Amino acid sequence: MANLNGNVMERIVALCKRRGFVFQSSEIYGGINGFWDYGPLGVELKRNLKDAWWLDMVRNPPLGPDGREFQMVGLDCSIIMHPQVWKCSGHYDLFSDMMVDCQKCKSRFRHDQLYVWEVRSGLEDDPQSKLIGYLATMGNDDDALADVQARARKLSKKISGGRLLDQWQAESIIAYRTRCNNNTDLVRCPSCDEQGSFTTPREFNLMLESHAGPIKDEDNRVFLRPETAQGIFVNFKNVIDTCRVKLPFGIAQMGKSFRNEITPRNFTFRSREFEQMEIEFFCHPSESNRWYEFWRDVRFNWYTSLGLKSAKLRLREHDKDELSHYSCGTSDIEYAFPFLADGDFGELEGVAHRGDFDLRSHMEGKLVNKDGKLVPDLGPDGKPKWKGSGKDLTYFDDERKERFTPHVVEPSAGADRATLAVICEAYTVDESRPSPELMRFHPRLAPIKAAVFPLVAKDGMPEIAEPIYRDIRKRWPAQYDAKQSIGKRYARMDEAGTPFCFTIDGQTKEDGTVTVRDRDTGAQERIDKSRVSEYLAAKLNV
RNA sequence: GCGGGUGUAGCUCAGUGGUAGAGCGUCACGUUGCCAACGUGAAUGUCGUGGGUUCAAAUCCCAUCACCCGCUCCA
């Protein structure tokens, strides 16, 4: 039986293992960091969640903010795409550079854009000259020079007669270390001027790489997608051209994505291989705020409809300074997972207003924010650093008689995180019950919908129970169990989160009724055995 | 990435150099007439992995992997 002394998350992990919800990947070989497997119950649970999303968002979406219908279509694109997709989306640049972080002010600097200035006391040729420190700047233009001079004066006020001696670009770690004589802890942050707050330069390879083709070289290097969204954007024109969709409409996709997370942790919450459920919703720019608010609320309510009803679920609007450079609004749907500190929430889904950033990126090439405007990122030769597709991804609206680049609202959900939240929310301890641990899954998500038990495995009870079980099985995942005591069988179903158990007893032979036991209350009622499917249909479609 | 902790049966854990253990779970048989019941019996271990010390290692040493906690990170 479960040990109820450990912390909640440990007990949930133990139950997930014990009942076959989640296993560590490659466990017999010692496991592999950041990867998890779903067992027989877990796969049903996660599939039910994904099916609910697909049904509720794609096949049977809600009405729009104006009470009118809008179109939603699906997509399933390849995990490996043309490398240029990631160069234009910005993923490649952001995570293939050497980066330096300031641990004080949390600024992050590209190592190859960082300049370091040596500051010494005394005048030139002064044999008593002493090293005061190193000042880092972004770039080495006039602004940077003015900045570093001001900072040097301030620094040297404490130590009289300071001067700038040398400046160089921190283009490689070796040069950086050598030129600082390994005194890298004397380098001051360009942003907050804190000394010694830099991490060592680190290479950020967020994307997992592979090679398409038998020869492993730079020419055929490819990336496993870090998000499913880009596959939607690059198919935008295909969908428009072939599927008779009209704005506003959405394209949905779920599937595996991969990120080389620095610190995979917290059970399945941050994994290197994970599954996303993403929608890109395309609309006229003038209506984008309205659709953003619409999707934010629709998505939040979706979680509550699946039983995430407690105060542990919340909607959090991002602050202005928290927004990505292209976003005009983002909300996170968050859950207070048991492994987080009190008051902390973890992201289940981000709903972002992305403007026309993505479609323009795939037309014009990678975009950067310059003075509040998105412009193509230019290389040293003045040409776009990463060339776009050059394809026209604008849309002609026949009613408005207007051509424009649609704006995008992106509800981006984590299927594994939602599954984990559902598990955590369902986990209940009630020590007054003979079986103190139970999983109170929403009936729609429960991996097993019903179990059928002969009270004892004799006196003709199995003969009555088996046909009932086989009838249920045609429509819902169900289990039949005739072994061991009835209490043990109920307890097993409680841990699996099965909402209903039907038991055939002595009275069944007399009047044809069976008992139905409710998982959450333990209460029983009798119904006619012919009404079992009808009963389930009514109870499960909530 | 840094610091601390933990790895022994499916789960929870005991076992500080000398035969691999317990409770629960699982399975079988019997019993059982509604909530992890009882009886009898059974199966289950690369003691995380690799190396070293030793006549002998779950136990001591080194390395490594995984998980947990705290920082860090999370486009």
mmCIF file with all atom_site columns, C-alpha atoms (C1' of nucleotides) in Angstrom, chain B residues 14-75:
data_model
loop_
_atom_site.group_PDB
_atom_site.id
_atom_site.type_symbol
_atom_site.label_atom_id
_atom_site.label_alt_id
_atom_site.label_comp_id
_atom_site.label_asym_id
_atom_site.label_entity_id
_atom_site.label_seq_id
_atom_site.pdbx_PDB_ins_code
_atom_site.Cartn_x
_atom_site.Cartn_y
_atom_site.Cartn_z
_atom_site.occupancy
_atom_site.B_iso_or_equiv
_atom_site.pdbx_formal_charge
_atom_site.auth_seq_id
_atom_site.auth_comp_id
_atom_site.auth_asym_id
_atom_site.auth_atom_id
_atom_site.pdbx_PDB_model_num
ATOM 1  C "C1'" . A B 1 14 ? 15.796  -1.956  6.711   1.00 0.00 ? 14 A B "C1'" 1
ATOM 2  C "C1'" . G B 1 15 ? 20.513  -3.879  6.062   1.00 0.00 ? 15 G B "C1'" 1
ATOM 3  C "C1'" . U B 1 16 ? 28.441  -0.176  8.033   1.00 0.00 ? 16 U B "C1'" 1
ATOM 4  C "C1'" . G B 1 17 ? 33.094  -5.821  5.269   1.00 0.00 ? 17 G B "C1'" 1
ATOM 5  C "C1'" . G B 1 18 ? 31.279  -12.426 5.916   1.00 0.00 ? 18 G B "C1'" 1
ATOM 6  C "C1'" . U B 1 19 ? 24.497  -16.779 3.062   1.00 0.00 ? 19 U B "C1'" 1
ATOM 7  C "C1'" . A B 1 20 ? 19.939  -10.653 -0.042  1.00 0.00 ? 20 A B "C1'" 1
ATOM 8  C "C1'" . G B 1 21 ? 15.694  -8.873  3.973   1.00 0.00 ? 21 G B "C1'" 1
ATOM 9  C "C1'" . A B 1 22 ? 10.645  -6.807  5.770   1.00 0.00 ? 22 A B "C1'" 1
ATOM 10 C "C1'" . G B 1 23 ? 5.810   -4.614  5.014   1.00 0.00 ? 23 G B "C1'" 1
ATOM 11 C "C1'" . C B 1 24 ? 2.554   -3.648  1.208   1.00 0.00 ? 24 C B "C1'" 1
ATOM 12 C "C1'" . G B 1 25 ? 1.587   -4.978  -3.816  1.00 0.00 ? 25 G B "C1'" 1
ATOM 13 C "C1'" . U B 1 26 ? 1.527   -9.125  -7.646  1.00 0.00 ? 26 U B "C1'" 1
ATOM 14 C "C1'" . C B 1 27 ? 0.290   -14.369 -8.830  1.00 0.00 ? 27 C B "C1'" 1
ATOM 15 C "C1'" . A B 1 28 ? -1.955  -19.415 -7.556  1.00 0.00 ? 28 A B "C1'" 1
ATOM 16 C "C1'" . C B 1 29 ? -5.306  -22.317 -4.557  1.00 0.00 ? 29 C B "C1'" 1
ATOM 17 C "C1'" . G B 1 30 ? -8.939  -22.261 -0.760  1.00 0.00 ? 30 G B "C1'" 1
ATOM 18 C "C1'" . U B 1 31 ? -12.308 -19.276 1.737   1.00 0.00 ? 31 U B "C1'" 1
ATOM 19 C "C1'" . U B 1 32 ? -15.255 -14.996 0.834   1.00 0.00 ? 32 U B "C1'" 1
ATOM 20 C "C1'" . G B 1 33 ? -21.926 -12.353 -0.451  1.00 0.00 ? 33 G B "C1'" 1
ATOM 21 C "C1'" . C B 1 34 ? -19.911 -4.824  -1.278  1.00 0.00 ? 34 C B "C1'" 1
ATOM 22 C "C1'" . C B 1 35 ? -14.989 -1.613  0.007   1.00 0.00 ? 35 C B "C1'" 1
ATOM 23 C "C1'" . A B 1 36 ? -6.739  -2.716  0.018   1.00 0.00 ? 36 A B "C1'" 1
ATOM 24 C "C1'" . A B 1 37 ? -10.701 -9.234  4.580   1.00 0.00 ? 37 A B "C1'" 1
ATOM 25 C "C1'" . C B 1 38 ? -8.571  -14.249 5.982   1.00 0.00 ? 38 C B "C1'" 1
ATOM 26 C "C1'" . G B 1 39 ? -5.550  -18.821 5.349   1.00 0.00 ? 39 G B "C1'" 1
ATOM 27 C "C1'" . U B 1 40 ? -1.773  -21.533 2.643   1.00 0.00 ? 40 U B "C1'" 1
ATOM 28 C "C1'" . G B 1 41 ? 1.766   -21.218 -0.935  1.00 0.00 ? 41 G B "C1'" 1
ATOM 29 C "C1'" . A B 1 42 ? 4.709   -18.909 -4.969  1.00 0.00 ? 42 A B "C1'" 1
ATOM 30 C "C1'" . A B 1 43 ? 7.336   -15.671 -8.159  1.00 0.00 ? 43 A B "C1'" 1
ATOM 31 C "C1'" . U B 1 44 ? 10.212  -11.344 -8.281  1.00 0.00 ? 44 U B "C1'" 1
ATOM 32 C "C1'" . G B 1 45 ? 17.019  -8.486  -7.163  1.00 0.00 ? 45 G B "C1'" 1
ATOM 33 C "C1'" . U B 1 46 ? 22.972  -6.888  -12.913 1.00 0.00 ? 46 U B "C1'" 1
ATOM 34 C "C1'" . C B 1 47 ? 21.972  -3.950  -4.316  1.00 0.00 ? 47 C B "C1'" 1
ATOM 35 C "C1'" . G B 1 48 ? 21.775  2.373   -10.453 1.00 0.00 ? 48 G B "C1'" 1
ATOM 36 C "C1'" . U B 1 49 ? 26.336  1.471   -13.796 1.00 0.00 ? 49 U B "C1'" 1
ATOM 37 C "C1'" . G B 1 50 ? 31.706  0.877   -14.458 1.00 0.00 ? 50 G B "C1'" 1
ATOM 38 C "C1'" . G B 1 51 ? 36.296  0.417   -12.173 1.00 0.00 ? 51 G B "C1'" 1
ATOM 39 C "C1'" . G B 1 52 ? 39.451  -0.070  -7.680  1.00 0.00 ? 52 G B "C1'" 1
ATOM 40 C "C1'" . U B 1 53 ? 40.864  -1.891  -2.521  1.00 0.00 ? 53 U B "C1'" 1
ATOM 41 C "C1'" . U B 1 54 ? 40.136  -6.741  -0.005  1.00 0.00 ? 54 U B "C1'" 1
ATOM 42 C "C1'" . C B 1 55 ? 40.583  -13.736 1.062   1.00 0.00 ? 55 C B "C1'" 1
ATOM 43 C "C1'" . A B 1 56 ? 35.646  -11.483 0.885   1.00 0.00 ? 56 A B "C1'" 1
ATOM 44 C "C1'" . A B 1 57 ? 32.046  -5.269  -1.081  1.00 0.00 ? 57 A B "C1'" 1
ATOM 45 C "C1'" . A B 1 58 ? 25.003  -3.568  -0.971  1.00 0.00 ? 58 A B "C1'" 1
ATOM 46 C "C1'" . U B 1 59 ? 28.641  -1.850  2.799   1.00 0.00 ? 59 U B "C1'" 1
ATOM 47 C "C1'" . C B 1 60 ? 35.208  1.243   1.834   1.00 0.00 ? 60 C B "C1'" 1
ATOM 48 C "C1'" . C B 1 61 ? 37.521  4.368   -2.449  1.00 0.00 ? 61 C B "C1'" 1
ATOM 49 C "C1'" . C B 1 62 ? 37.193  6.626   -7.546  1.00 0.00 ? 62 C B "C1'" 1
ATOM 50 C "C1'" . A B 1 63 ? 34.376  7.706   -11.777 1.00 0.00 ? 63 A B "C1'" 1
ATOM 51 C "C1'" . U B 1 64 ? 29.775  7.912   -14.110 1.00 0.00 ? 64 U B "C1'" 1
ATOM 52 C "C1'" . C B 1 65 ? 24.344  7.861   -14.798 1.00 0.00 ? 65 C B "C1'" 1
ATOM 53 C "C1'" . A B 1 66 ? 19.515  8.867   -12.933 1.00 0.00 ? 66 A B "C1'" 1
ATOM 54 C "C1'" . C B 1 67 ? 16.130  11.103  -9.494  1.00 0.00 ? 67 C B "C1'" 1
ATOM 55 C "C1'" . C B 1 68 ? 14.985  14.777  -5.521  1.00 0.00 ? 68 C B "C1'" 1
ATOM 56 C "C1'" . C B 1 69 ? 15.948  19.731  -3.006  1.00 0.00 ? 69 C B "C1'" 1
ATOM 57 C "C1'" . G B 1 70 ? 18.100  24.792  -3.419  1.00 0.00 ? 70 G B "C1'" 1
ATOM 58 C "C1'" . C B 1 71 ? 20.333  28.294  -6.930  1.00 0.00 ? 71 C B "C1'" 1
ATOM 59 C "C1'" . U B 1 72 ? 20.697  28.996  -12.345 1.00 0.00 ? 72 U B "C1'" 1
ATOM 60 C "C1'" . C B 1 73 ? 18.029  28.453  -16.855 1.00 0.00 ? 73 C B "C1'" 1
ATOM 61 C "C1'" . C B 1 74 ? 13.348  28.227  -19.278 1.00 0.00 ? 74 C B "C1'" 1
ATOM 62 C "C1'" . A B 1 75 ? 13.605  32.165  -26.936 1.00 0.00 ? 75 A B "C1'" 1
#
